Coordinates of C-alpha atoms in Angstrom, one line a residue:
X1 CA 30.2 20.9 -12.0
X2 CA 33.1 22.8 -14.1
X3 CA 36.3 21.4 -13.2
X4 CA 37.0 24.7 -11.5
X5 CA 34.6 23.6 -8.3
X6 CA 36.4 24.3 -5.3
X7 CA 39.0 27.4 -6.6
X8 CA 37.5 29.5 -3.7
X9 CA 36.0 29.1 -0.3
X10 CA 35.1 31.0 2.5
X11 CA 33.5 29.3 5.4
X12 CA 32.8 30.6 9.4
X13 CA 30.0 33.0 8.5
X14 CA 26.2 31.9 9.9
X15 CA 23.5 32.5 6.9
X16 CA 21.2 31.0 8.1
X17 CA 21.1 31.9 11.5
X18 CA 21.3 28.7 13.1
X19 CA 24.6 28.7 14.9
X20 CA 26.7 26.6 13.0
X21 CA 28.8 28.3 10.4
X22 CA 28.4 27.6 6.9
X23 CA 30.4 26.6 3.9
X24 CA 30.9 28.9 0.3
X25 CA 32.2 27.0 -2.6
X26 CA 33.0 29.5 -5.6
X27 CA 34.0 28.2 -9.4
X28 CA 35.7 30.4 -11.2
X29 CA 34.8 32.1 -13.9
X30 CA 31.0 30.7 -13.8
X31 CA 30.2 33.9 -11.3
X32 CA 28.5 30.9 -9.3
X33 CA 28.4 29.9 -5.4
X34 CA 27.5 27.0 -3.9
X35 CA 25.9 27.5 -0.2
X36 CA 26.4 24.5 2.0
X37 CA 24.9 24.7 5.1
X38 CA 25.2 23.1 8.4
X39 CA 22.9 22.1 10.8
X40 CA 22.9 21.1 14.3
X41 CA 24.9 18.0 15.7
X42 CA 23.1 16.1 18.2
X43 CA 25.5 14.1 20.9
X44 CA 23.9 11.4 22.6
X45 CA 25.2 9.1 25.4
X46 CA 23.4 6.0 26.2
X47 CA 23.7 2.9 29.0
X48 CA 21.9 0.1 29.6
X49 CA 22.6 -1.9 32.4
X50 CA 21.6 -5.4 33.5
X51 CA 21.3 -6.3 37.2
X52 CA 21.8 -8.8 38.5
X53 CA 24.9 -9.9 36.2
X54 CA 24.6 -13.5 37.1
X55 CA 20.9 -14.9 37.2
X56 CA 20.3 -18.1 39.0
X57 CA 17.4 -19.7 38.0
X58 CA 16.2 -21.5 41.1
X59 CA 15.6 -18.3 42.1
X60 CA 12.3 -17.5 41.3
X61 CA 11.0 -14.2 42.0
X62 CA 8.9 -12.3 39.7
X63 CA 4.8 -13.8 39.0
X64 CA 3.7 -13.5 35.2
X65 CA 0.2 -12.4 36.0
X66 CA -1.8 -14.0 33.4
X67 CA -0.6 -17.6 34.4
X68 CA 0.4 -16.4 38.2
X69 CA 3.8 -18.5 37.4
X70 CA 6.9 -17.8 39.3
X71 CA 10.0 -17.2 37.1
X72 CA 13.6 -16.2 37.4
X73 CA 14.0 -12.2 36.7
X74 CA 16.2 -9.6 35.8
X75 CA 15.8 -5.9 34.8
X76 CA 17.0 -4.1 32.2
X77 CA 17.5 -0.5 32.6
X78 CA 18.5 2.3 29.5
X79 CA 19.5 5.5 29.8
X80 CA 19.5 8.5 26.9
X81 CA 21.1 11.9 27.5
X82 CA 21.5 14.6 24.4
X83 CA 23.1 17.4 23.7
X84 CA 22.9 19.6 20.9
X85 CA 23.5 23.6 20.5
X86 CA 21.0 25.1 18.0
X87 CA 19.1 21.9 18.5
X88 CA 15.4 21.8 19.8
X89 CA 14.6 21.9 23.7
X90 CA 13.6 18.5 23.6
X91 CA 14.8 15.6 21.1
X92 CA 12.5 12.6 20.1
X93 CA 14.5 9.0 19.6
X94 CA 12.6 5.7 19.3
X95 CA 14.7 3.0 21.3
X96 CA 14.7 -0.7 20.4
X97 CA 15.6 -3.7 22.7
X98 CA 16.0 -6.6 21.8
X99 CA 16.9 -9.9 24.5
X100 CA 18.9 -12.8 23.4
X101 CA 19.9 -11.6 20.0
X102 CA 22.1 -14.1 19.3
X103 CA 19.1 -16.8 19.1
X104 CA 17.5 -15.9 15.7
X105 CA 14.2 -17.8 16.4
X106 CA 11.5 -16.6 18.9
X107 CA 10.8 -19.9 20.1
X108 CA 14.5 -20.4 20.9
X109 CA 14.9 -17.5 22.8
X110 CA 15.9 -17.7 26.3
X111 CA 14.4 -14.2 27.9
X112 CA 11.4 -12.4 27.5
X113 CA 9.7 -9.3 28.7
X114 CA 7.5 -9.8 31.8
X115 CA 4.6 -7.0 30.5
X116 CA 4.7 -8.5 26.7
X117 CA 6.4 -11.8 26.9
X118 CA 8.4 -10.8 23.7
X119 CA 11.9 -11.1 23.4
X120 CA 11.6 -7.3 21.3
X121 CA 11.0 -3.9 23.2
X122 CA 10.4 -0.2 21.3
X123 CA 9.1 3.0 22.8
X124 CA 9.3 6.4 21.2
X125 CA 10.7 8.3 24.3
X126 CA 11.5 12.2 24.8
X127 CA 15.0 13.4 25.9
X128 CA 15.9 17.5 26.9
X129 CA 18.1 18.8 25.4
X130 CA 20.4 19.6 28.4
X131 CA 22.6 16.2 28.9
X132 CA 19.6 14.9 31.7
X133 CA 19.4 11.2 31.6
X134 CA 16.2 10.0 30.9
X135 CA 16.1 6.4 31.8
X136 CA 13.3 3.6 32.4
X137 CA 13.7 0.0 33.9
X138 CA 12.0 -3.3 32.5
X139 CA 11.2 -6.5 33.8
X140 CA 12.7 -9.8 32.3
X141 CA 11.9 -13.1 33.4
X142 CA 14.2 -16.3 32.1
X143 CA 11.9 -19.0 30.6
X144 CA 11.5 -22.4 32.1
X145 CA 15.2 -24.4 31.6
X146 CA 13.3 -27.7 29.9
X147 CA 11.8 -25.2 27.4
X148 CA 15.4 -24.6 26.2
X149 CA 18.9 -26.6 25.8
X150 CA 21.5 -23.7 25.9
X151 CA 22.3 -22.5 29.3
X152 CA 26.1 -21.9 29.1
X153 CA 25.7 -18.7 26.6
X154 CA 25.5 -15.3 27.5
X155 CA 22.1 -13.8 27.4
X156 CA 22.6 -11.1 24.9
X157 CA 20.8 -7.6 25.2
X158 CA 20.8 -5.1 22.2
X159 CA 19.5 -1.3 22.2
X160 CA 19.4 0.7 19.2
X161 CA 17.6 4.3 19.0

């Protein structure tokens, strides 16, 4: 670009029709425009929420199914809302969850999910485009205390999309 990139601009005018206003650079004396153009910004609000906070684990009261065990639960529950003008009706994210991020080995980790007994979740989920949570709950059972040594951390939870 000529070192005269910039001399003009003019900006608040749609081109392309999408809502958002656009962006003219001009450099002078090349009789040449560059056309930047926006595009929609998507707002997205997310919770998750753990309940209960404190988990005692002589309480057991969730069954994995395959083994018909008893273990110590608690659920896990995320929530998506978007927002975008110009954006489409309905907005596709992929969400990740991870349990116990702090431990970096599986076989350390203190929590699993009770349908996968994984300590990772992902689904591809669907939000509107109209700020309506969208929100699903999952099951999490604490692993047997002599299968682990650390019970004074935190359990950490992790969500990405």
């Amino acid at each position: 670009m000529p070192a005269s990139f910039g001399y003009s601009m003019t900006g608040n005018t749609d081109i392309d029709q999408n809502g958002y206003p656009d962006l003219i650079v001009g450099v002078f004396g090349a009789d040449k425009a560059v056309l930047f153009r926006s595009r929609p910004v998507i707002g997205v609000n997310a919770t998750l929420d753990i309940t209960p906070q404190i988990i005692n684990p002589e309480e057991k009261n969730c069954q994995i199914s395959s083994t018909n065990t008893f273990v110590s639960c608690f659920k896990v529950k995320y929530c998506l809302a978007a927002f975008g003008s110009g954006a489409p009706q309905t907005l596709n994210f992929r969400v990740d969850i991870t349990l116990d991020r702090l431990k970096q080995k599986e076989t350390t980790k203190r929590a699993l999910f009770l349908h996968s007994r994984t300590s990772q979740y992902t689904k591809n989920t669907t939000v509107n485009n109209d700020r309506t949570l969208a929100c699903e709950e999952q099951e999490v059972f604490l692993r047997d205390d002599r299968e682990f040594r650390d019970k004074i951390t935190p359990i950490s939870v992790a969500m990405e999309y």
